Short mmCIF file of N, CA, C and O in Angstrom, two decimals:
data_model
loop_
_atom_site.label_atom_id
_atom_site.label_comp_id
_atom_site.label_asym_id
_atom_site.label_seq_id
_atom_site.Cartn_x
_atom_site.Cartn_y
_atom_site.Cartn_z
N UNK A 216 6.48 19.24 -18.11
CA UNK A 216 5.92 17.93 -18.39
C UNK A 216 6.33 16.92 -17.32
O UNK A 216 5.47 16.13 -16.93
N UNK A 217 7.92 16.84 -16.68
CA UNK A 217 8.23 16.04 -15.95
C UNK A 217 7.35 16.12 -14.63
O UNK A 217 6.98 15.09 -14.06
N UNK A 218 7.04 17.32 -14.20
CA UNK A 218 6.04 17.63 -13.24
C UNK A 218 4.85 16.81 -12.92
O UNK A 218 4.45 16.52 -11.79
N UNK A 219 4.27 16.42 -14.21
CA UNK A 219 2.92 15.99 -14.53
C UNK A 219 3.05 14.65 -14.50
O UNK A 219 2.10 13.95 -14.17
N UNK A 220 4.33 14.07 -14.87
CA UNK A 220 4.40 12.37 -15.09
C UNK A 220 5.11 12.02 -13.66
O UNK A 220 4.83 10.87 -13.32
N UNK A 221 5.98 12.72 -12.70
CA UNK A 221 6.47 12.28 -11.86
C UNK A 221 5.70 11.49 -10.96
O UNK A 221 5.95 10.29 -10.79
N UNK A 222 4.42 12.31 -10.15
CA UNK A 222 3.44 11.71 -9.52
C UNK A 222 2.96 10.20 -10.21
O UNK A 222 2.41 9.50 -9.36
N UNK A 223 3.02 9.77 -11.10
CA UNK A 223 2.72 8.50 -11.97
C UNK A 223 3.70 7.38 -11.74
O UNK A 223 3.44 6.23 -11.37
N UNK A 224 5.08 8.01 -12.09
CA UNK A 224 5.79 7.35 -12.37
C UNK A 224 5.95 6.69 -10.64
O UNK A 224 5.74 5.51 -10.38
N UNK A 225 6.49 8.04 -9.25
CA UNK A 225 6.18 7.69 -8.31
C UNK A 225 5.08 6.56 -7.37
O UNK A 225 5.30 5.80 -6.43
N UNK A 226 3.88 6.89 -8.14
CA UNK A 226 2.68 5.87 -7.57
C UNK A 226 2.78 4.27 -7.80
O UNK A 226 2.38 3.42 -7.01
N UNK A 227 3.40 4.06 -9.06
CA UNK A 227 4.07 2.94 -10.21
C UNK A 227 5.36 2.53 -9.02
O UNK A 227 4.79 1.54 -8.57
N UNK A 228 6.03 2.56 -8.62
CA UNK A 228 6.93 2.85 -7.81
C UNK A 228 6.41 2.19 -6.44
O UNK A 228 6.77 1.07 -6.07
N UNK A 229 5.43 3.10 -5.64
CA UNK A 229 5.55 2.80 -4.49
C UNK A 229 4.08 1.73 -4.37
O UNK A 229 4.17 0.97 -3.41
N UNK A 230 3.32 1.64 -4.85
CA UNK A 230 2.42 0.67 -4.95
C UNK A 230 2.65 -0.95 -5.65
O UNK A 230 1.80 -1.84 -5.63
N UNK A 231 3.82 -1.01 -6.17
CA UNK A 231 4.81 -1.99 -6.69
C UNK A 231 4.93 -3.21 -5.49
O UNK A 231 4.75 -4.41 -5.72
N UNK A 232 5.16 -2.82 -4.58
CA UNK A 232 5.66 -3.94 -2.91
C UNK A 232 4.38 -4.10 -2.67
O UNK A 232 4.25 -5.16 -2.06
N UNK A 233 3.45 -3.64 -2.81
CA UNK A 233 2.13 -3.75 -2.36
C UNK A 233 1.47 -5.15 -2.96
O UNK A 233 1.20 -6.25 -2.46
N UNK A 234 1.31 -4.39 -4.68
CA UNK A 234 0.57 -5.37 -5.20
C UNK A 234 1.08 -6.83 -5.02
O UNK A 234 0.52 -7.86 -4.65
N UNK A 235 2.46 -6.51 -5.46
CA UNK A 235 3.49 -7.59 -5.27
C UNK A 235 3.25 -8.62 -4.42
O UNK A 235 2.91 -9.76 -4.76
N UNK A 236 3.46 -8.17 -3.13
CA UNK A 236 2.99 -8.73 -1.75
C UNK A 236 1.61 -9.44 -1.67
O UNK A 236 1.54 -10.67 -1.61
N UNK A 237 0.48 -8.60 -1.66
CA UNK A 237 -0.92 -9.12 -2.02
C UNK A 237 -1.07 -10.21 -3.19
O UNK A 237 -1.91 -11.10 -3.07
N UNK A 238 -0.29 -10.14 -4.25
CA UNK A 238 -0.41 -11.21 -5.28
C UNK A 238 0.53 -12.91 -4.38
O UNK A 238 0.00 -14.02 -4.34
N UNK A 239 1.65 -12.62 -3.92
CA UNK A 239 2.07 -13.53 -3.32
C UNK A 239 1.57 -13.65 -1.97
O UNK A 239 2.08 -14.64 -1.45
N UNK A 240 0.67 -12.97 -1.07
CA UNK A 240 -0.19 -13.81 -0.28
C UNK A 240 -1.26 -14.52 -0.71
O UNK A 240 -1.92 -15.17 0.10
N UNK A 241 -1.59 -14.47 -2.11
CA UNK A 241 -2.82 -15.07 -2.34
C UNK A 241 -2.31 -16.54 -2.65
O UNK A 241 -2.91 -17.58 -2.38
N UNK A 242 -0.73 -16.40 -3.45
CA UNK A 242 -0.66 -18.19 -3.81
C UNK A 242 0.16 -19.06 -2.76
O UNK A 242 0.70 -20.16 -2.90
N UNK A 243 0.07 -17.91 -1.31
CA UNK A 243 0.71 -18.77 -0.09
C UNK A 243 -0.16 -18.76 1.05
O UNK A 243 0.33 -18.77 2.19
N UNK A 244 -1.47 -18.76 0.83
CA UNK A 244 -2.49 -18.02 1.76
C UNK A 244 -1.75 -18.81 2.85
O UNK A 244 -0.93 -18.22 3.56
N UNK A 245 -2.07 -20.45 3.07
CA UNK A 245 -1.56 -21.15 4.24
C UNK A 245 -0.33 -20.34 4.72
O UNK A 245 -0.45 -19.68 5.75
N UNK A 246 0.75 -20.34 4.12
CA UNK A 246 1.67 -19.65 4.60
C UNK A 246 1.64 -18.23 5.12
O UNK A 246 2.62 -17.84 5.76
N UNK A 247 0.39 -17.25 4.88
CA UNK A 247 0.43 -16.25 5.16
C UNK A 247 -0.49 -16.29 6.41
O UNK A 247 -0.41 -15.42 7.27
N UNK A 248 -1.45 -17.42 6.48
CA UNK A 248 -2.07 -17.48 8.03
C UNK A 248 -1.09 -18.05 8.74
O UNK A 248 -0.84 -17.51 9.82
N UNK A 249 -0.40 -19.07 8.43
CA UNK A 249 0.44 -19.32 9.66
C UNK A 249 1.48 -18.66 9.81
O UNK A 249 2.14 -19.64 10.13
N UNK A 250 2.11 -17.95 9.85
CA UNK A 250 3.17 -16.65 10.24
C UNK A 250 2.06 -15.65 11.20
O UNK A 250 2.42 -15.52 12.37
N UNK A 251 0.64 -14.87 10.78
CA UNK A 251 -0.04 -14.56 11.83
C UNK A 251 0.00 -15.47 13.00
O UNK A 251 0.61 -15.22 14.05
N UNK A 252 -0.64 -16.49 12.77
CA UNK A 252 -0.96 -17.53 13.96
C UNK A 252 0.04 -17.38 14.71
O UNK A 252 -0.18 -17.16 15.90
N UNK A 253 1.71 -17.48 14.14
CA UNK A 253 2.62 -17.81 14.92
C UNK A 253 3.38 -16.47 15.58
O UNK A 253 4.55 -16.21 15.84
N UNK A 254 2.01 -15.68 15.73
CA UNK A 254 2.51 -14.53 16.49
C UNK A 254 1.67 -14.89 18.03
O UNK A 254 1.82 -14.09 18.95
N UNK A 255 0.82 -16.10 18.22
CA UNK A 255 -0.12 -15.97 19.19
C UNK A 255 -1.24 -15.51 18.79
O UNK A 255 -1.91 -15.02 19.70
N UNK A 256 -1.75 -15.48 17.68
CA UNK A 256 -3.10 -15.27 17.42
C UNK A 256 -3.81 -16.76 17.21
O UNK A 256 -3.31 -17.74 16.65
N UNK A 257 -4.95 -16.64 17.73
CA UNK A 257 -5.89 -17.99 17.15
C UNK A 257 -6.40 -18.10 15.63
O UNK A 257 -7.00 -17.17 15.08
N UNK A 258 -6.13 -19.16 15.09
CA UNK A 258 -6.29 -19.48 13.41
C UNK A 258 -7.18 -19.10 12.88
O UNK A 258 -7.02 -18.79 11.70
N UNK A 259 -8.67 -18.94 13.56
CA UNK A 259 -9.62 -18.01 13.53
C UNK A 259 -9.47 -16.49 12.77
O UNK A 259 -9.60 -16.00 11.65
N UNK A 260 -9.12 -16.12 14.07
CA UNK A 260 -8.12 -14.89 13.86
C UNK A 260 -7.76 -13.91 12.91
O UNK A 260 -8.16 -12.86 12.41
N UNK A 261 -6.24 -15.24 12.86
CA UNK A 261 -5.47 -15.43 11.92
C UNK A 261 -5.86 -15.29 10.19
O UNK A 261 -5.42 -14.53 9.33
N UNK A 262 -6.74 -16.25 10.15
CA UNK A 262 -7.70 -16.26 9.16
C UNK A 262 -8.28 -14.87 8.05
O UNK A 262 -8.27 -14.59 6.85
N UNK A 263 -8.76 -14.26 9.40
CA UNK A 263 -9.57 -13.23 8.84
C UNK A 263 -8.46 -12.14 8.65
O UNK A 263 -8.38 -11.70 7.51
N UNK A 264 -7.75 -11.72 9.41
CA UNK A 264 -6.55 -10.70 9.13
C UNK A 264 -5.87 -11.66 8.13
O UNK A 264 -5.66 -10.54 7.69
N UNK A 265 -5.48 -12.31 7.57
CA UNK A 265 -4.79 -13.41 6.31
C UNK A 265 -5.80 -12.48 5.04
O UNK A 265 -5.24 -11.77 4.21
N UNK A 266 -7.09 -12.61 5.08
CA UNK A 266 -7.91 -12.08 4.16
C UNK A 266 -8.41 -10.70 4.05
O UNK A 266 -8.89 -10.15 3.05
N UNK A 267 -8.20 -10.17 5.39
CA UNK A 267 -8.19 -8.69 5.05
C UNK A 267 -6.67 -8.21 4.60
O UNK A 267 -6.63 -7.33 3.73
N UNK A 268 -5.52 -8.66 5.06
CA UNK A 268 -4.10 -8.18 4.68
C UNK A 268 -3.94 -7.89 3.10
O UNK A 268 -3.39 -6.97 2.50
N UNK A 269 -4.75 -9.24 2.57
CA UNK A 269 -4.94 -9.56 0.88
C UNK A 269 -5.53 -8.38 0.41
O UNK A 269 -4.94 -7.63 -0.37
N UNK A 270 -7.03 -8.09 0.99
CA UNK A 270 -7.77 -6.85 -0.18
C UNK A 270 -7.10 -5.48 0.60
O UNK A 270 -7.15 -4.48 -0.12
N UNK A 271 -6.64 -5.32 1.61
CA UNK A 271 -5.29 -4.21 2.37
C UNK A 271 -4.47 -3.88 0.93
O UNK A 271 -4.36 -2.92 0.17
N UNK A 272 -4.01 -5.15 1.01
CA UNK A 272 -2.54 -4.86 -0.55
C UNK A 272 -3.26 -4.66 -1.12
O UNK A 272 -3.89 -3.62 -0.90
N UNK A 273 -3.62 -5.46 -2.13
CA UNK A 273 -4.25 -5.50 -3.69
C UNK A 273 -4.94 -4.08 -3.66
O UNK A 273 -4.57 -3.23 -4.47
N UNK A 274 -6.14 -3.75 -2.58
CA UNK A 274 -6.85 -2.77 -2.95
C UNK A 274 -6.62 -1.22 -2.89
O UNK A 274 -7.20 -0.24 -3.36
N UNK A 275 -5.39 -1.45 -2.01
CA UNK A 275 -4.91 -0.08 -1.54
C UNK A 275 -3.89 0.02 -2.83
O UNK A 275 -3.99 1.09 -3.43
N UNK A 276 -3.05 -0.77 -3.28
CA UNK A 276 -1.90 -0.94 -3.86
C UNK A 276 -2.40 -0.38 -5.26
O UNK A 276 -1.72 0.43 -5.88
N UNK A 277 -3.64 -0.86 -5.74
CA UNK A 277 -4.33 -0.81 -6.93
C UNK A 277 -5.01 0.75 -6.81
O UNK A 277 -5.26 1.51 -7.74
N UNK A 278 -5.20 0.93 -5.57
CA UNK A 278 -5.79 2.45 -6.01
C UNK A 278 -4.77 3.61 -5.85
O UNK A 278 -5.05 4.76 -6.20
N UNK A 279 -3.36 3.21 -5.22
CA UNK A 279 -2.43 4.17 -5.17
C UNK A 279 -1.94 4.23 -7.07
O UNK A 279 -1.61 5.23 -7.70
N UNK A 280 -2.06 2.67 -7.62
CA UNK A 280 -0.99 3.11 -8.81
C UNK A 280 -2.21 3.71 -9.90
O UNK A 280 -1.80 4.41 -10.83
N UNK A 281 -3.66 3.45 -9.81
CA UNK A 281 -4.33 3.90 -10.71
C UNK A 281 -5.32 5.41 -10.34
O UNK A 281 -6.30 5.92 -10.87
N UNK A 282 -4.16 5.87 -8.74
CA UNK A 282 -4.70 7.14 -8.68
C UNK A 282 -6.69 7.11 -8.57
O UNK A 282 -7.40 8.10 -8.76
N UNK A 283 -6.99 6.25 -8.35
CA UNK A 283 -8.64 6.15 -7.79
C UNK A 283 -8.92 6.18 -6.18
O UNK A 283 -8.29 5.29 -5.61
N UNK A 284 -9.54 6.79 -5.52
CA UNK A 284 -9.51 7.42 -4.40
C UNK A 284 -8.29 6.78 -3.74
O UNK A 284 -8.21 5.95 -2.83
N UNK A 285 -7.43 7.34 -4.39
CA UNK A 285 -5.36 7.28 -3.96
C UNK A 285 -5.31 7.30 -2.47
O UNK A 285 -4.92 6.42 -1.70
N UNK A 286 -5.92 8.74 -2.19
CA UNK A 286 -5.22 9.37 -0.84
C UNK A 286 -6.07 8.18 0.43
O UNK A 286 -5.75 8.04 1.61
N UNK A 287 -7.32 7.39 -0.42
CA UNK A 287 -8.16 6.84 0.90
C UNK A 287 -6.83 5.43 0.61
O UNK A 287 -6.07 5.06 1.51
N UNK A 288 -6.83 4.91 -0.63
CA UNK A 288 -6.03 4.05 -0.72
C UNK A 288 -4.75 4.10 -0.36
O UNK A 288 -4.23 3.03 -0.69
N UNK A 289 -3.84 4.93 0.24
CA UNK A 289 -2.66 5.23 0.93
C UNK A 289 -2.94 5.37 2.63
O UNK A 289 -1.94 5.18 3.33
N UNK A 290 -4.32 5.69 3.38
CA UNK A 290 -4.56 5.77 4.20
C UNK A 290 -4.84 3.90 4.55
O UNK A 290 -5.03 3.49 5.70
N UNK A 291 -4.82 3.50 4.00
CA UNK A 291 -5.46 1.78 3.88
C UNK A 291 -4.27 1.22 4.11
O UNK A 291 -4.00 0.41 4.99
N UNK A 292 -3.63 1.64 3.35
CA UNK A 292 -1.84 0.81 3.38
C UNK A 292 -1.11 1.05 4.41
O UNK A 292 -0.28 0.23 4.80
N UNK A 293 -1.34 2.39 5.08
CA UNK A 293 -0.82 3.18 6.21
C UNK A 293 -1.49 2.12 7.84
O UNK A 293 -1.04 2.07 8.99
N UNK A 294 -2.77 1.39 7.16
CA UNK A 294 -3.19 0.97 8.44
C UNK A 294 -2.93 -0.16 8.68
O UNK A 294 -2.89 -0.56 9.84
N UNK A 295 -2.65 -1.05 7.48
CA UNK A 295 -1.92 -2.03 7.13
C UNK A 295 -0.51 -2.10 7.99
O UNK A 295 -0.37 -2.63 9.10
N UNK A 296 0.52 -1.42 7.18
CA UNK A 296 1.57 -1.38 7.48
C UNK A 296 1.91 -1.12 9.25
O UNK A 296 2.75 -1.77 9.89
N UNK A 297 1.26 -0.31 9.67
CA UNK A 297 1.26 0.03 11.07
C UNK A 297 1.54 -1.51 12.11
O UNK A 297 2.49 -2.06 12.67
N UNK A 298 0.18 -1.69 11.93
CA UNK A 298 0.53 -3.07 13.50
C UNK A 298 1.00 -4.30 12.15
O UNK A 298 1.31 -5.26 12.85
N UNK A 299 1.20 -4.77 10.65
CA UNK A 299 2.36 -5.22 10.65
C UNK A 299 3.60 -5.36 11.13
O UNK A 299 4.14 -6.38 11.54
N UNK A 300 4.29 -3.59 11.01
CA UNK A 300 5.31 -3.93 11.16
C UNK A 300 5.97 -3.85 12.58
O UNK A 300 7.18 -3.91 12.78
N UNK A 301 4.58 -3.64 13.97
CA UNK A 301 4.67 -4.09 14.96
C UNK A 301 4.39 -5.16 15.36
O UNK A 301 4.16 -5.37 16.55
N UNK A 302 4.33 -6.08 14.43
CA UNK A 302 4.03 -7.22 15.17
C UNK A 302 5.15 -8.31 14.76
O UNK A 302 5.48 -9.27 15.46
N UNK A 303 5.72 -7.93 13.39
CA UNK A 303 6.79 -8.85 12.83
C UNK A 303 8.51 -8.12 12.17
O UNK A 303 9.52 -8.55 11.60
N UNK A 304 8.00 -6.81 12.71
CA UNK A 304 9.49 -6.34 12.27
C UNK A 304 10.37 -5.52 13.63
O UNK A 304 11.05 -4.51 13.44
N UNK A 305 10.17 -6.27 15.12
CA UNK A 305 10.79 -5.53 15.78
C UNK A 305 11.99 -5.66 16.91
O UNK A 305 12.53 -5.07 17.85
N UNK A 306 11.99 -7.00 16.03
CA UNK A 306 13.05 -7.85 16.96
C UNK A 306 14.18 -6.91 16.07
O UNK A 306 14.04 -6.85 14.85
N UNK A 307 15.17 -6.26 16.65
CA UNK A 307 16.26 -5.38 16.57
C UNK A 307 17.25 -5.70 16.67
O UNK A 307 18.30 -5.11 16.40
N UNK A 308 17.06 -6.79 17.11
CA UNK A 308 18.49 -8.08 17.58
C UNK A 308 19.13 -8.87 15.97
O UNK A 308 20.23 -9.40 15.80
N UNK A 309 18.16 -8.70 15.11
CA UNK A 309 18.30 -8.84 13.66
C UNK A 309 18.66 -8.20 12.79
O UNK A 309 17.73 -7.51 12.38
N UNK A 310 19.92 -7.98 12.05
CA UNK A 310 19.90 -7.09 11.11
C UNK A 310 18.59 -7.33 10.27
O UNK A 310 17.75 -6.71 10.92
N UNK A 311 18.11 -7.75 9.47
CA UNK A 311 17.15 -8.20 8.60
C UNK A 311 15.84 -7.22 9.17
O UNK A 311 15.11 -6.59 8.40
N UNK A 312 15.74 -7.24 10.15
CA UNK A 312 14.17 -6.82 10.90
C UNK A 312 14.23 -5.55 10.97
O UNK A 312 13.31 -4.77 10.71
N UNK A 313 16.08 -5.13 11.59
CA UNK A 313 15.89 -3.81 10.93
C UNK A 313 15.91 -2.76 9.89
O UNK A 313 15.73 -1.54 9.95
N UNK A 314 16.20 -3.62 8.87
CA UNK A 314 15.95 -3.39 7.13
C UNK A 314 14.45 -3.26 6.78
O UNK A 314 13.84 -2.35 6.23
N UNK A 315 13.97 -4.72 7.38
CA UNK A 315 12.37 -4.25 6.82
C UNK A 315 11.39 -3.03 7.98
O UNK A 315 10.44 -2.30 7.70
N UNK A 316 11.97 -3.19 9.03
CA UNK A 316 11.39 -1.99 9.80
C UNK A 316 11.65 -0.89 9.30
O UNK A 316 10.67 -0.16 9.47
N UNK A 317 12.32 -0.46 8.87
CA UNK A 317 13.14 1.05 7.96
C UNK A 317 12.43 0.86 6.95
O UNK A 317 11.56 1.71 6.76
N UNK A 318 12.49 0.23 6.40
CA UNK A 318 11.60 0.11 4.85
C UNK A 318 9.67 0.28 5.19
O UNK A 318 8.83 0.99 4.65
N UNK A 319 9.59 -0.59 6.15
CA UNK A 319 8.18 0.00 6.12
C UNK A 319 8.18 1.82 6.88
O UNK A 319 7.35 2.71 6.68
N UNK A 320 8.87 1.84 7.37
CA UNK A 320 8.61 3.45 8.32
C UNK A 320 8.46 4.33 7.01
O UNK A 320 7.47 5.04 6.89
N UNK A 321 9.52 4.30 5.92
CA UNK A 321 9.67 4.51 4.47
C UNK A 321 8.37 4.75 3.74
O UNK A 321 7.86 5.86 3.57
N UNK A 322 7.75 3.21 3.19
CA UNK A 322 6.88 2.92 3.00
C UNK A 322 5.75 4.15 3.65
O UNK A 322 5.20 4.80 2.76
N UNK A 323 5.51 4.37 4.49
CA UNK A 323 4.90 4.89 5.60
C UNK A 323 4.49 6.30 5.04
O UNK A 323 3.42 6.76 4.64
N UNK A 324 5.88 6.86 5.18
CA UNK A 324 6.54 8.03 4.63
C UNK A 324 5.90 8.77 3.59
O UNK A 324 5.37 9.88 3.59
N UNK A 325 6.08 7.75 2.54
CA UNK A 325 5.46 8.59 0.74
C UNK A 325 4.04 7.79 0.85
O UNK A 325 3.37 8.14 -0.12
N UNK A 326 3.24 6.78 1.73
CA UNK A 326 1.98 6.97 1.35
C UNK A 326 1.03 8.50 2.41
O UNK A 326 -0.08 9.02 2.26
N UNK A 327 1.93 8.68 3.20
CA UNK A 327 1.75 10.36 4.19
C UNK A 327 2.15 11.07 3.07
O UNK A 327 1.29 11.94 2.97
N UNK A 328 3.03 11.23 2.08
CA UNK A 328 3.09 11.90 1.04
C UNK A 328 1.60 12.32 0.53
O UNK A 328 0.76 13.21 0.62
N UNK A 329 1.82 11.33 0.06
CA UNK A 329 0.89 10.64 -1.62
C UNK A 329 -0.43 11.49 -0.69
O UNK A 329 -0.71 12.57 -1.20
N UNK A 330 -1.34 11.09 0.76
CA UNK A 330 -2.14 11.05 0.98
C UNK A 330 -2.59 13.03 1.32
O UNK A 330 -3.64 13.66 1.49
N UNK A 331 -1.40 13.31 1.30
CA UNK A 331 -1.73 14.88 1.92
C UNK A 331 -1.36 15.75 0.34
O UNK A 331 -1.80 16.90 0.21
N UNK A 332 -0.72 15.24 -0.56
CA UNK A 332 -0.29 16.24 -1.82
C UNK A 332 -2.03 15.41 -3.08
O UNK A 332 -2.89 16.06 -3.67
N UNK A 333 -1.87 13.96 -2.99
CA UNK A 333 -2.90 13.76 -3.80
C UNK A 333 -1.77 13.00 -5.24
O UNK A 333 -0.55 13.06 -5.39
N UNK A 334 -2.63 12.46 -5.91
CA UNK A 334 -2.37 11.21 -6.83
C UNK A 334 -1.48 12.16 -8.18
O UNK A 334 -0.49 11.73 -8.78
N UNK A 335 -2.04 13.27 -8.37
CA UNK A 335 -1.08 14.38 -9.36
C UNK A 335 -2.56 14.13 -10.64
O UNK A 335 -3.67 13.62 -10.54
N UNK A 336 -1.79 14.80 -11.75
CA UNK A 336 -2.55 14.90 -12.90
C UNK A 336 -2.99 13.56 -13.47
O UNK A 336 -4.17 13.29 -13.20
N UNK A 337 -2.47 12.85 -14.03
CA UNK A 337 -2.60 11.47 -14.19
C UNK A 337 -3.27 10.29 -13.36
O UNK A 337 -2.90 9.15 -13.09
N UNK A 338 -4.30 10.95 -13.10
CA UNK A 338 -4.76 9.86 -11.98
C UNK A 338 -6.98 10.09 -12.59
O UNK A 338 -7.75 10.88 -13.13
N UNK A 339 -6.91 8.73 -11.96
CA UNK A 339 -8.90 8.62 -12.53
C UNK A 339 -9.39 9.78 -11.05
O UNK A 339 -10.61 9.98 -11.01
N UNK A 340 -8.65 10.44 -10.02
CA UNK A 340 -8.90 11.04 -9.07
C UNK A 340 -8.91 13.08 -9.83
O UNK A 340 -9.77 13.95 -9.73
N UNK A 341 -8.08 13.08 -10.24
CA UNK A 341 -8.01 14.11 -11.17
C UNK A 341 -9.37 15.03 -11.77
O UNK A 341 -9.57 14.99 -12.99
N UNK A 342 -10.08 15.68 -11.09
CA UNK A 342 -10.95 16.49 -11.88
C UNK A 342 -11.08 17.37 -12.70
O UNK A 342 -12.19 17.64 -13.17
N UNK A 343 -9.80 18.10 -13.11
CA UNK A 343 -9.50 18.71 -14.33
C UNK A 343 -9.48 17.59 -15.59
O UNK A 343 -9.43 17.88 -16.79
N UNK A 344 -9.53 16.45 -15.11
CA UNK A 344 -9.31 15.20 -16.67
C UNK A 344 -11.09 15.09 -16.79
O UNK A 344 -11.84 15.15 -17.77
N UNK A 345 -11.37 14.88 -15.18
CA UNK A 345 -12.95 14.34 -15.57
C UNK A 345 -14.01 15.48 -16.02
O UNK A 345 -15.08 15.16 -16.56
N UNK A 346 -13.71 16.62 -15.82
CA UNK A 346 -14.30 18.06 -16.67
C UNK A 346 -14.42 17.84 -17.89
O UNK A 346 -15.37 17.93 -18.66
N UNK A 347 -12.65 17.31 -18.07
CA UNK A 347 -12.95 17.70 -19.85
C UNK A 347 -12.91 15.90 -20.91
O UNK A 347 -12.69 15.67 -22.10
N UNK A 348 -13.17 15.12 -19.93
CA UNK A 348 -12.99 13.83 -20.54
C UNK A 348 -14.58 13.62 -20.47
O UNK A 348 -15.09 13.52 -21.59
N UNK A 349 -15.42 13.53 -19.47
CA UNK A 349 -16.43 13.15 -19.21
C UNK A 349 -16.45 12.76 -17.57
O UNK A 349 -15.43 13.03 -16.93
N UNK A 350 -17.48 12.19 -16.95
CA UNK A 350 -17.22 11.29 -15.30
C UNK A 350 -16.97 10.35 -15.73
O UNK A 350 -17.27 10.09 -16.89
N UNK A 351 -16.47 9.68 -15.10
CA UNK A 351 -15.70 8.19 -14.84
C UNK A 351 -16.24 7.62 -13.24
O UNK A 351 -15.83 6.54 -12.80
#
């Protein structure tokens, strides 16, 4: 049984920083374009990566924990996370930067998991559920 709930409990887990994140860029949007901007991007820009970063989290985050095309939604977060955490986690001269650089490589890590093993039994991705439940 633990077999069957781990993948769940895991997805619950690592899609957690995600949503998290995406919910608090939405009630700091200003704050989340200007930290882009203040990498040298134009506000323009800025702007539009501010609003794709948002449906990045939320949508990837939301399909890792409810297991709905998981593995595309872990590939989403993976593309996310990438030139994030080259663009704001690599000053090394910081302890701090290199906490969250480790944490995203991490991060990184179990959605390359998640994306090559798959969401487990418990997931709306699951076709042994949708056989005998109905399609969804």
């Amino acid at each position: 049984m633990i077999d069957r709930l781990l993948p769940l409990v895991a997805r619950g887990f690592l899609s957690a920083v995600f949503i998290r994140s995406g919910v608090a860029h939405c009630f700091n949007f200003a704050g989340t374009q200007q930290a882009i901007s203040s990498k040298g991007l134009p506000s323009g820009l800025a702007l539009i990566m501010a609003i794709g970063a948002i449906l990045l989290l939320l949508g990837g985050g939301l399909s890792v924990l409810l297991g709905f095309k998981a593995r595309w939604g872990a590939i989403a977060l993976i593309v996310f996370l990438v030139p994030t955490t080259l663009m704001f986690h690599i000053n090394f001269a910081e302890q701090m930067e290199q906490i969250q650089f480790l944490k995203n490589v991490s991060l990184i890590g179990g959605l390359l998991l998640l994306a090559q093993n798959g969401p487990g039994r418990y997931s709306f991705d699951n076709q042994e559920l949708r056989r005998s439940y109905g399609k969804w």
